[in-house]
mmCIF file of C-alpha atoms in Angstrom:
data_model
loop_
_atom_site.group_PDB
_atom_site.id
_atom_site.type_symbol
_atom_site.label_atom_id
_atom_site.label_comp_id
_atom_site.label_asym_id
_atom_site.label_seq_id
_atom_site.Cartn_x
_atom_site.Cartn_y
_atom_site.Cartn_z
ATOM 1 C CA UNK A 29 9.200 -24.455 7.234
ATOM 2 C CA UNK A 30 8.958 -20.807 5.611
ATOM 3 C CA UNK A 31 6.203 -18.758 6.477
ATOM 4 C CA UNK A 32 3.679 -19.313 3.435
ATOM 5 C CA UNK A 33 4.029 -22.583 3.008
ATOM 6 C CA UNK A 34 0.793 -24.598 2.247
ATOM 7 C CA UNK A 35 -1.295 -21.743 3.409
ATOM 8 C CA UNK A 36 -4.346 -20.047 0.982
ATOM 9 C CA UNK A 37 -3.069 -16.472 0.868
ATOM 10 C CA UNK A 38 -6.319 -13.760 -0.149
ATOM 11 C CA UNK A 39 -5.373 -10.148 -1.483
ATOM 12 C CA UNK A 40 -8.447 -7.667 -1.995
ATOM 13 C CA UNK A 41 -7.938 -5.797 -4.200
ATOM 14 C CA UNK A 42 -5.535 -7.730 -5.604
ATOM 15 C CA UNK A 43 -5.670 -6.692 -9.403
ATOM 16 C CA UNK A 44 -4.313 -3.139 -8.032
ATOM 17 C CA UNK A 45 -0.368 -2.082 -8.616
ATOM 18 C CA UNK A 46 0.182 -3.439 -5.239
ATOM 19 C CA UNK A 47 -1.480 -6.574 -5.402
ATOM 20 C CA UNK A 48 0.458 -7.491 -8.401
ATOM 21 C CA UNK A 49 3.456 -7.237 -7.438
ATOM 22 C CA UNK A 50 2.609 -8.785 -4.115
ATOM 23 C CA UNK A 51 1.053 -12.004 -6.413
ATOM 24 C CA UNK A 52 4.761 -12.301 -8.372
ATOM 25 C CA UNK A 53 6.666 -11.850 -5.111
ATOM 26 C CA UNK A 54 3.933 -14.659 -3.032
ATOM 27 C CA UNK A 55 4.596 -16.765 -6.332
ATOM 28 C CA UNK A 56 8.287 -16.271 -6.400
ATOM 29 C CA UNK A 57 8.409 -18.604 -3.334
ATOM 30 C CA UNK A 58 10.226 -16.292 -1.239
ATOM 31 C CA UNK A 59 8.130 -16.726 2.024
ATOM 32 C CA UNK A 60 7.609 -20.360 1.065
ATOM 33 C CA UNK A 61 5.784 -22.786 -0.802
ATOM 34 C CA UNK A 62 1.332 -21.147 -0.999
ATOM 35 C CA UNK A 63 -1.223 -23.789 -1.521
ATOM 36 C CA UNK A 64 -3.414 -21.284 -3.451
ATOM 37 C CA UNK A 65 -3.933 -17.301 -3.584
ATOM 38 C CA UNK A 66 -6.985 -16.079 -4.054
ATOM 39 C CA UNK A 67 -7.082 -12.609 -6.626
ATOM 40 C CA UNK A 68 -10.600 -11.122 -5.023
ATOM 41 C CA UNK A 69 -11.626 -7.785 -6.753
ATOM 42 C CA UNK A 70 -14.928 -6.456 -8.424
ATOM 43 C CA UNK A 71 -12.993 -5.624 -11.313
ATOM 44 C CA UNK A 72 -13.487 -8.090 -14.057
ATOM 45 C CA UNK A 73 -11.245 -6.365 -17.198
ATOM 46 C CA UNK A 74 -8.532 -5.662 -14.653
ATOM 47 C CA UNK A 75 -8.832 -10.032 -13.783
ATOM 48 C CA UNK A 76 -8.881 -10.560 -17.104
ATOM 49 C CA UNK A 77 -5.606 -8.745 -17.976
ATOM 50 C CA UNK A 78 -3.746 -9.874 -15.122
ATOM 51 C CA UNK A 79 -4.472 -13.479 -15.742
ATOM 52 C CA UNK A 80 -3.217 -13.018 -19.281
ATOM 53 C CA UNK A 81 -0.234 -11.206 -18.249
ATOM 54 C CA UNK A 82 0.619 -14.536 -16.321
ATOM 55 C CA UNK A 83 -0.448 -17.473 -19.117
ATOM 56 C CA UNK A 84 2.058 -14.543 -21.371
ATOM 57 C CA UNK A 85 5.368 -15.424 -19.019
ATOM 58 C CA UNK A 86 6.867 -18.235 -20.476
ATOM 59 C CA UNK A 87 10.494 -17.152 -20.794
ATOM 60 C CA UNK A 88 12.778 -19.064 -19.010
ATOM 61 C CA UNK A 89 13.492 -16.671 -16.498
ATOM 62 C CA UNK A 90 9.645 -16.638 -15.573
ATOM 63 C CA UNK A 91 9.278 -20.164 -15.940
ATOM 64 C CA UNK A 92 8.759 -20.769 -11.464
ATOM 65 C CA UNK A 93 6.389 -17.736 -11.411
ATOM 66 C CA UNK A 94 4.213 -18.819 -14.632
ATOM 67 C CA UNK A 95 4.292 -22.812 -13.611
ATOM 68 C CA UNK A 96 3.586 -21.609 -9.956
ATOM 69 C CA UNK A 97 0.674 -19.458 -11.286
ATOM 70 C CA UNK A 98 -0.845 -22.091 -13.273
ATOM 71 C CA UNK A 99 -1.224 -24.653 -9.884
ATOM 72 C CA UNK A 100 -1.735 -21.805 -7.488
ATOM 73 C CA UNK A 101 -3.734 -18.840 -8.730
ATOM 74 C CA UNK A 102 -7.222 -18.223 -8.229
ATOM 75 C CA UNK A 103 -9.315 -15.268 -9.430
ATOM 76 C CA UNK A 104 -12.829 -14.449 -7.603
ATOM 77 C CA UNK A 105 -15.293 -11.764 -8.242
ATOM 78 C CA UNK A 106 -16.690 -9.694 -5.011
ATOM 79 C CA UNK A 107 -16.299 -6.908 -3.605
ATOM 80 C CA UNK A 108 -15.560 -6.235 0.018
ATOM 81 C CA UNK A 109 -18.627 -3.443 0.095
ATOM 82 C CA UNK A 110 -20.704 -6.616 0.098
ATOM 83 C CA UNK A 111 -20.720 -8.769 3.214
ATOM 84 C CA UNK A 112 -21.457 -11.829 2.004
ATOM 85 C CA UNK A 113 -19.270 -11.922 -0.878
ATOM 86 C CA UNK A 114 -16.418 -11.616 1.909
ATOM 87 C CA UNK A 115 -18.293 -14.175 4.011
ATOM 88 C CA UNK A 116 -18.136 -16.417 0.456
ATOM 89 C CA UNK A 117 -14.292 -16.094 0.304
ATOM 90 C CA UNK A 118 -12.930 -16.175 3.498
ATOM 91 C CA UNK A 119 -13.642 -20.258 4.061
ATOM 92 C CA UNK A 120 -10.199 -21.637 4.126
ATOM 93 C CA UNK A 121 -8.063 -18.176 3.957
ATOM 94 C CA UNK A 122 -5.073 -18.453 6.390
ATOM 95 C CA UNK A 123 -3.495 -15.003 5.428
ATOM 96 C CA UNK A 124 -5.606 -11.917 4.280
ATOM 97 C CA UNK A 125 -3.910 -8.755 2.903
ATOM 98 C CA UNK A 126 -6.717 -6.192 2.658
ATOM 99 C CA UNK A 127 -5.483 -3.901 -0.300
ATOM 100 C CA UNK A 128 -9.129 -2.957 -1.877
ATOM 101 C CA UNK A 129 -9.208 0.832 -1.119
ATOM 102 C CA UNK A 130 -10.429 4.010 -2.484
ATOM 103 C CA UNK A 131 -7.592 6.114 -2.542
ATOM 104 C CA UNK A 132 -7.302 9.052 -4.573
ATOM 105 C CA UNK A 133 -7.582 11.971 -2.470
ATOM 106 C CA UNK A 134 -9.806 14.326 -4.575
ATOM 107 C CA UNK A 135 -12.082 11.360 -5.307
ATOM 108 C CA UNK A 136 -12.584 10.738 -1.789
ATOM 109 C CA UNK A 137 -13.146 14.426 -1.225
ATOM 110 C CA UNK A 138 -16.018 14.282 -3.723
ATOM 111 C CA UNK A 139 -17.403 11.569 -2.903
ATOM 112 C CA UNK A 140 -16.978 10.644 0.829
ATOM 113 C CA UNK A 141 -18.985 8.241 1.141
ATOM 114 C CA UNK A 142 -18.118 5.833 -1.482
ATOM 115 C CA UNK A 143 -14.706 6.184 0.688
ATOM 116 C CA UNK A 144 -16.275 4.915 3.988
ATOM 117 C CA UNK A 145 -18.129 2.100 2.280
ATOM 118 C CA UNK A 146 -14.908 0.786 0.672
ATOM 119 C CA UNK A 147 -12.299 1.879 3.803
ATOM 120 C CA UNK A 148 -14.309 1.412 6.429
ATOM 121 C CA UNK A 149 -16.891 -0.907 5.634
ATOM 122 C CA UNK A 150 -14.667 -3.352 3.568
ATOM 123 C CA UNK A 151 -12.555 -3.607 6.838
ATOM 124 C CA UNK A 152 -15.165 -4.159 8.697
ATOM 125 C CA UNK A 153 -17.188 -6.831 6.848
ATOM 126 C CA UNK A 154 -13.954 -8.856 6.929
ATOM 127 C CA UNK A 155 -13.677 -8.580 11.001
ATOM 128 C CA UNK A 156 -17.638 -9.591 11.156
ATOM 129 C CA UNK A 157 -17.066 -12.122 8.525
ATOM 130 C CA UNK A 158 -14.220 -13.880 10.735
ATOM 131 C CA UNK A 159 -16.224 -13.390 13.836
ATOM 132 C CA UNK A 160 -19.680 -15.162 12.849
ATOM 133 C CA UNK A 161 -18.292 -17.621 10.659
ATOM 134 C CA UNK A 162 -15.474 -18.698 13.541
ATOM 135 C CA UNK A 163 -13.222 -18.674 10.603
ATOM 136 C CA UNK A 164 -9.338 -19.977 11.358
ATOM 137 C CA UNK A 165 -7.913 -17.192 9.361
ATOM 138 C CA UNK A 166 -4.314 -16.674 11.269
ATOM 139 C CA UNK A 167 -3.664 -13.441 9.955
ATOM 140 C CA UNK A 168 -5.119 -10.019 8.757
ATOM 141 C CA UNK A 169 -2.799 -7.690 7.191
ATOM 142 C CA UNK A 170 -4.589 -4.088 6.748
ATOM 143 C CA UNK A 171 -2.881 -2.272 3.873
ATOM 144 C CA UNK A 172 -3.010 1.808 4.950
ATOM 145 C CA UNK A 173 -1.606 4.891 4.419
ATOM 146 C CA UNK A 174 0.577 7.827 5.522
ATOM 147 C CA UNK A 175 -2.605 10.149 5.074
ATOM 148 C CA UNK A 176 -3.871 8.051 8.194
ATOM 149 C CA UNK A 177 -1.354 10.144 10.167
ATOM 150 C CA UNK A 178 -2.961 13.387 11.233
ATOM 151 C CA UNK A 179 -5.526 13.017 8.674
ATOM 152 C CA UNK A 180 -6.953 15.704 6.886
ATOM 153 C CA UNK A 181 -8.366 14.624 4.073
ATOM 154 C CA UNK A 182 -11.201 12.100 3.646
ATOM 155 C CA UNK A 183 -9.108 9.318 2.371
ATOM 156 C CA UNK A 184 -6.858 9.264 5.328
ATOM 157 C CA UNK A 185 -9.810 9.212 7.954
ATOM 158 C CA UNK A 186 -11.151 6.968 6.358
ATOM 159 C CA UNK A 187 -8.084 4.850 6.552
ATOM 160 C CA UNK A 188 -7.104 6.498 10.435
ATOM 161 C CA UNK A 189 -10.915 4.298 11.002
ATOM 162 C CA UNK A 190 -9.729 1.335 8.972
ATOM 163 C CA UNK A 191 -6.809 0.779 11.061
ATOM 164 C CA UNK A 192 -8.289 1.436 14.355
ATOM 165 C CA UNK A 193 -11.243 -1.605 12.670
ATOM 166 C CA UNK A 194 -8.565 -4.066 12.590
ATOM 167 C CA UNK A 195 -6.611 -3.071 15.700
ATOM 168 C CA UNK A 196 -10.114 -3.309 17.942
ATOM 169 C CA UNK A 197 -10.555 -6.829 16.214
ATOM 170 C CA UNK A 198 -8.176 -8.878 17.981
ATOM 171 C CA UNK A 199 -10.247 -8.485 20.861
ATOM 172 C CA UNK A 200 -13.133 -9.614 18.581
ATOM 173 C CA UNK A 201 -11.365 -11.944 17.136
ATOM 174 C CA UNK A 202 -8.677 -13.462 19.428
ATOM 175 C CA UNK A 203 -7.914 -16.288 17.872
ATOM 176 C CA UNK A 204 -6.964 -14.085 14.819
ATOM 177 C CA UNK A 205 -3.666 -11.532 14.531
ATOM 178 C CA UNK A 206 -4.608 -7.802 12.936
ATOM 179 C CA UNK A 207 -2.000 -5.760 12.061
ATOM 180 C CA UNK A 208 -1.852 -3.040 9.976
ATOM 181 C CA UNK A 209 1.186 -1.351 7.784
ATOM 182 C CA UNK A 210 0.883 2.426 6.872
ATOM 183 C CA UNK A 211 3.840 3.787 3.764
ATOM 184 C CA UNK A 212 3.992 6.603 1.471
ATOM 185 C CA UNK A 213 3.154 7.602 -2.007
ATOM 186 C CA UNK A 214 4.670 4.661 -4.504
ATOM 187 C CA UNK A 215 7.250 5.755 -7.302
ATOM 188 C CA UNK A 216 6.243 5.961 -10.871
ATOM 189 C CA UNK A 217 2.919 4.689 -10.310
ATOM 190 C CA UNK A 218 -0.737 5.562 -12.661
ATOM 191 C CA UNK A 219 -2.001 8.901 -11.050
ATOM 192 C CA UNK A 220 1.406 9.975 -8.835
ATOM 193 C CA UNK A 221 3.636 12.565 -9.978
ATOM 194 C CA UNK A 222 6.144 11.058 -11.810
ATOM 195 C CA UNK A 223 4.195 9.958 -14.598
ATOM 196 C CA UNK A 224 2.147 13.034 -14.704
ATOM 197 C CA UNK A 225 5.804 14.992 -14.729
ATOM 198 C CA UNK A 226 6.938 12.392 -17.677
ATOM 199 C CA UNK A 227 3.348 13.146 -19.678
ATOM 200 C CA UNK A 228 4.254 16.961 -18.979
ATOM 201 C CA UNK A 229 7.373 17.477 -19.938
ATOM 202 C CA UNK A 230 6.778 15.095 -22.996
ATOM 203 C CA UNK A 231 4.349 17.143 -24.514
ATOM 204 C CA UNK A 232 6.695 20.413 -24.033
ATOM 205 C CA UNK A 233 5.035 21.664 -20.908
ATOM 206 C CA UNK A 234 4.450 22.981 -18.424
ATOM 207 C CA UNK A 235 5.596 21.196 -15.490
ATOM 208 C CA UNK A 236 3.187 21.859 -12.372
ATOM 209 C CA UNK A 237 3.214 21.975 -9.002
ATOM 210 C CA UNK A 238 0.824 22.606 -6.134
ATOM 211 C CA UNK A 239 3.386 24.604 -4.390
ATOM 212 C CA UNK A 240 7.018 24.596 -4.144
ATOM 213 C CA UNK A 241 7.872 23.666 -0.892
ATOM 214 C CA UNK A 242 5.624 20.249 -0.979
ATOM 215 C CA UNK A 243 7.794 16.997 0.480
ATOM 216 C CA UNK A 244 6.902 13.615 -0.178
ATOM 217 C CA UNK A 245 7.624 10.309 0.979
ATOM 218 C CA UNK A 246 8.832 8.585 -1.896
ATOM 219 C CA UNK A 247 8.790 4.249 -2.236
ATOM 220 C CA UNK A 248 8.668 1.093 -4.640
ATOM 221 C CA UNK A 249 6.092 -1.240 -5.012
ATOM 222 C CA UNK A 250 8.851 -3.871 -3.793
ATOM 223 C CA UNK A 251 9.496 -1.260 -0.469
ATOM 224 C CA UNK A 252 5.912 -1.878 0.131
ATOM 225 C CA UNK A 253 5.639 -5.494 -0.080
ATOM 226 C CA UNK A 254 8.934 -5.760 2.192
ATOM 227 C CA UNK A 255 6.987 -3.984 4.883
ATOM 228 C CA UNK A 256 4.185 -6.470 4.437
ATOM 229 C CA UNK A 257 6.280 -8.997 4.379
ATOM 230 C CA UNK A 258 8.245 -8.055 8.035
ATOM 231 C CA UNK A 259 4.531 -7.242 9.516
ATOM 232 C CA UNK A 260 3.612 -10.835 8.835
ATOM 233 C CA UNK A 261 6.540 -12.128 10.454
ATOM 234 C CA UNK A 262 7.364 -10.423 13.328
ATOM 235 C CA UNK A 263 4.696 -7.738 14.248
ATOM 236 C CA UNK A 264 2.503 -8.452 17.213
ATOM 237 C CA UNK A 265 -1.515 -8.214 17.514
ATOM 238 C CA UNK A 266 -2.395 -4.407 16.965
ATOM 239 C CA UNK A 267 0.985 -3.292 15.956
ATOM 240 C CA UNK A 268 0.981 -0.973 12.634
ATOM 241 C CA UNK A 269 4.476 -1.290 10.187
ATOM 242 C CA UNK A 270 6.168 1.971 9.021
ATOM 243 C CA UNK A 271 8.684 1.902 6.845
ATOM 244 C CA UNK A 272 11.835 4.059 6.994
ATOM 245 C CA UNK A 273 11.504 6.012 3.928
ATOM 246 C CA UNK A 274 13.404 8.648 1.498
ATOM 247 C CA UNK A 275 11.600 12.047 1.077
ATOM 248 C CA UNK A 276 11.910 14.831 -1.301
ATOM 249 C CA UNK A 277 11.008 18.112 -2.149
ATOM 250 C CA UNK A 278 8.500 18.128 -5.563
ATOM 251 C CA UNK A 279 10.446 20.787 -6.590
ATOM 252 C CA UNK A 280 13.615 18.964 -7.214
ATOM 253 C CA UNK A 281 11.926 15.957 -8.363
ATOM 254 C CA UNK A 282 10.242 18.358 -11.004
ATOM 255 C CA UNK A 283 13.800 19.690 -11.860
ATOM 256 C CA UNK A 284 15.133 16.495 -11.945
ATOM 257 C CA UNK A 285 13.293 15.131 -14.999
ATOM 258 C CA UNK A 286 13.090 18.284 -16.506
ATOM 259 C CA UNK A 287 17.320 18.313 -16.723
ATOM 260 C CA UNK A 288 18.029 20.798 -19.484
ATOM 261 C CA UNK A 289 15.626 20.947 -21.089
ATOM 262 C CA UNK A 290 13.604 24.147 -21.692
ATOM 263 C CA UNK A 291 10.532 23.248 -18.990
ATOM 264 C CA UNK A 292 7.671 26.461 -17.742
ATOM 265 C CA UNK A 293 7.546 25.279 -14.576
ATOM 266 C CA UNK A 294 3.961 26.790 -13.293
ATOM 267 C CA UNK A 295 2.684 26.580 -9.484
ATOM 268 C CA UNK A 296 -1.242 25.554 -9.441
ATOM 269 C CA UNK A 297 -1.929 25.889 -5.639
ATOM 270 C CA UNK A 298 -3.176 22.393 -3.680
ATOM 271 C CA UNK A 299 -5.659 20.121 -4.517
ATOM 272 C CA UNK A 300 -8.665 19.528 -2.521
ATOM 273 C CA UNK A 301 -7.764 17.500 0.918
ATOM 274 C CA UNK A 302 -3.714 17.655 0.135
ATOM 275 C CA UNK A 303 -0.926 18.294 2.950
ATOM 276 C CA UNK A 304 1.975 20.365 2.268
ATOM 277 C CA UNK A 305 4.435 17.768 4.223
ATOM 278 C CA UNK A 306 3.274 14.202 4.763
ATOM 279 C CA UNK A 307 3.271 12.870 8.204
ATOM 280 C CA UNK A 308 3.863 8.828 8.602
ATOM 281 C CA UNK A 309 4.069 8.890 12.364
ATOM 282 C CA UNK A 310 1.965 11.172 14.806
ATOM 283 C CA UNK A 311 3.061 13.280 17.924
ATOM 284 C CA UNK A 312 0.910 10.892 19.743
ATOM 285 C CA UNK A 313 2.068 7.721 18.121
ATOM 286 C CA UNK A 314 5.519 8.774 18.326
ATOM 287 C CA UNK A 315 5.697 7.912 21.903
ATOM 288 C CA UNK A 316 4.440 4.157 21.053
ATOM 289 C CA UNK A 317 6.488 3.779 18.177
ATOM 290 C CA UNK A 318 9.835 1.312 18.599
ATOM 291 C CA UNK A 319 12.326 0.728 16.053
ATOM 292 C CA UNK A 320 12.267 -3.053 13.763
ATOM 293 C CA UNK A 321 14.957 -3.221 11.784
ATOM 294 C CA UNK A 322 14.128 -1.223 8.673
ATOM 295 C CA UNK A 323 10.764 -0.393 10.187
ATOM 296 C CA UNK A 324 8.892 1.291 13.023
ATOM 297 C CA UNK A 325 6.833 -0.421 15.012
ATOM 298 C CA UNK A 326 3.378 1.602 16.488
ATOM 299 C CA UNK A 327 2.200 -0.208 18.980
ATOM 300 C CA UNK A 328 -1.713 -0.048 19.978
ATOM 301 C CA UNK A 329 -2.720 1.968 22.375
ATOM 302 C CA UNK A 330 -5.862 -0.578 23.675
ATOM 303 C CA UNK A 331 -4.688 -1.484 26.626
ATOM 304 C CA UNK A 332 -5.941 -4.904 26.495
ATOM 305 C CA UNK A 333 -3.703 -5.293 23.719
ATOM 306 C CA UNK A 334 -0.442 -3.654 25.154
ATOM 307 C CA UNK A 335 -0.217 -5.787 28.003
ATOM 308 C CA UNK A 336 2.142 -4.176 30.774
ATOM 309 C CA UNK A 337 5.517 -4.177 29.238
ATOM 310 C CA UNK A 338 6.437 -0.208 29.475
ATOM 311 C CA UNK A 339 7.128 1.534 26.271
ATOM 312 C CA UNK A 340 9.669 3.657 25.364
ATOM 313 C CA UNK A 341 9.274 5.583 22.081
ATOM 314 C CA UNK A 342 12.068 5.928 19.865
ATOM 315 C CA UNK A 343 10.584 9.079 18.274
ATOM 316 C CA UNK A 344 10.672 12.045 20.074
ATOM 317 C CA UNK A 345 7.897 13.903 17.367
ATOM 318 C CA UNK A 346 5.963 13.146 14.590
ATOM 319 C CA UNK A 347 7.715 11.427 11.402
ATOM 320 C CA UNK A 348 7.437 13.438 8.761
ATOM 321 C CA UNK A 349 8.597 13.900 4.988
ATOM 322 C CA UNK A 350 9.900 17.701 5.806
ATOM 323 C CA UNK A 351 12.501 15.731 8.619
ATOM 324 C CA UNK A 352 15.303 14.563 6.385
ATOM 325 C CA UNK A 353 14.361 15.789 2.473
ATOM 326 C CA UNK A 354 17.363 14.363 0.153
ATOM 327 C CA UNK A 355 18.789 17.173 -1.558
ATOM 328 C CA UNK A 356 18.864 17.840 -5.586
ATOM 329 C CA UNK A 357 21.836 15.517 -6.054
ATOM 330 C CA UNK A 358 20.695 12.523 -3.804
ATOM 331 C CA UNK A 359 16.954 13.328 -6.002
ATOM 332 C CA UNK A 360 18.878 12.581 -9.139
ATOM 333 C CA UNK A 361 20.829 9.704 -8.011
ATOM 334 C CA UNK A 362 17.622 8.337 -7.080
ATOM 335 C CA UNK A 363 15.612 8.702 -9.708
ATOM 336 C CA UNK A 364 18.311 7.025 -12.347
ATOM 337 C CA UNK A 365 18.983 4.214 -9.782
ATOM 338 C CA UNK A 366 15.132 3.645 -9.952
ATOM 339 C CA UNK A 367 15.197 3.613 -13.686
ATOM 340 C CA UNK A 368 12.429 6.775 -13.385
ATOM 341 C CA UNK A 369 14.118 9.180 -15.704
ATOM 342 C CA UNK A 370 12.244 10.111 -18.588
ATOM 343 C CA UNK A 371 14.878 7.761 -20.953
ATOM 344 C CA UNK A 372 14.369 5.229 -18.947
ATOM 345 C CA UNK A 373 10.615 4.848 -19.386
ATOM 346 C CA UNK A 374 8.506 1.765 -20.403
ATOM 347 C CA UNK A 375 4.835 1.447 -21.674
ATOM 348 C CA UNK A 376 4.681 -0.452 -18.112
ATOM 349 C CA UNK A 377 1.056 0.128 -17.119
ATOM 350 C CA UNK A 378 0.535 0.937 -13.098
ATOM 351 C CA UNK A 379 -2.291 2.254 -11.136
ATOM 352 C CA UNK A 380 -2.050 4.397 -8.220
ATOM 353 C CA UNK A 381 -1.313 3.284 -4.614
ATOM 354 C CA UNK A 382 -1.621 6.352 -2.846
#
């Protein structure tokens, strides 16, 4: 029996970038055979889209995904601000990915606490709403962030909380597994820097950067729903998912879309709340991270969840984007294996996962 089968699968948030490629993957049939998933988000236009996107696939080589989405598909209004619209769709839910966020950085710098309400709150009104309802959900996957890492910026505490939320609440909720998975900035997506280097050098310049010697992790949306996908199946109650990621300089991504062509290249200084380097692993969490295949593995550091097994770390510092940048070539070769060359672009519409 695969993993998904007959279970009612919820994604908050689920009319983001992430939660629609999570929805074609979930109806793919990959991890099995879903009873129902449940698209919760406040959004209404973004529901509306998404559902016509779906009743729009009826090639042939769509035709599992758009029959599948016709039986299994279910769109729901709330927001996870609101406790009792959580409490409202939770009845039933075996698996929950939690991917409603606020998650632009300068946003969350501005407005700070909008961020807590939606990061913190949201997280936590699904923990209470398991809790007083003695709800059967199995599992709860919390979708965070590298900027949880050493945060600095109020997205990534607010996320660093999030986390520790669901880690605490397998002690609230035993009969429940929380576990959380934490990646980088997502490739090509509405708001990252690809696209805004694509809009840039389309319109003849310039290019800009915050500063040159800025590293970023750099992932798919299919990279991120793999480590979902390993944290439901093998991570333990309280572990958080990392994946083992590329990095590169924003520099040589910069240079390699610009190619030959005749680019002003202008350095702007960093944004409000922005790291130089991104850090996906701690100094501190380094020492309870262990290696999972593709992934690290942080394990909590609540005793009552560690048990007494002794840990060994595989890491002997923090993870970090400025550890193993690719150079220009491997940047190149990356970006045309990805398709994210400015020739290669589509009218694709994606929103920002950051």
């Amino acid at each position: 029996m695969s993993q998904f089968d007959g279970k009612c699968l919820l994604i908050t948030g689920g009319t983001g970038s992430l939660g629609k490629v999570l929805t074609h993957r979930l109806l793919s049939g990959e991890m099995g055979d879903p009873a129902k998933i449940i698209i919760f988000s406040r959004d209404e236009a973004k529901q509306h889209y998404m559902r016509l996107d779906y009743h729009n696939q009826i090639s042939a080589t769509d035709e599992v995904i758009y029959r599948n989405f016709q039986q299994k598909l279910e769109f729901r209004i709330g927001d996870v601000r609101d406790f009792n619209s959580v409490a409202a769709v939770l009845p039933d839910v075996d698996v929950v990915f939690n991917a409603a966020a606020l998650k632009q950085v300068p946003t969350c710098e501005y407005f700070p606490y909008e961020a807590v309400m939606t990061n913190i709150s949201g997280a936590e009104n699904i923990v209470r709403a398991i809790q007083s309802h003695k709800l059967s959900v199995e599992t709860v996957v919390g979708v965070s962030t590298d900027k949880a890492a050493k945060p600095v910026n109020v997205m990534g505490m607010t996320k660093a909380v999030q986390e520790r939320v669901f880690i605490q609440a397998n002690m609230r909720c035993p009969q429940t597994r929380f576990v959380c998975v934490r990646y980088g900035n997502v490739l090509a997506s509405r708001g990252s820097v690809i696209p805004l280097f694509h809009d840039q050098i389309s319109h003849g310049g310039p290019v800009t950067l915050t500063t040159t010697d800025m590293t970023r992790f750099l992932l798919s949306l299919d990279d991120a729903v793999d480590t979902i996908f390993a944290a439901v199946s093998t991570a333990q109650p309280g572990e958080t998912y990392v994946p083992q990621a590329p990095s590169a300089l924003m520099a040589h991504v910069a240079t390699a879309l610009i190619g030959n062509r005749d680019i002003e290249v202008k350095v702007t200084g960093i944004r409000p709340g922005e790291k130089i380097h991104e850090i996906m692993i701690g100094d501190e969490e380094a020492e309870r991270s262990v290696q999972r295949g593709r992934w690290y593995a942080i394990l909590p550091m609540l005793p009552e969840l560690l048990g007494e097994t002794a840990v060994v770390g595989c890491l002997k510092k923090e993870y970090s984007s400025s550890d193993d940048v690719m150079t220009l070539e491997e940047t190149i070769d990356m970006l045309k294996a990805r398709h994210l060359m400015l020739e290669d672009q589509s009218q694709q519409e994606t929103e920002l996962l950051r």
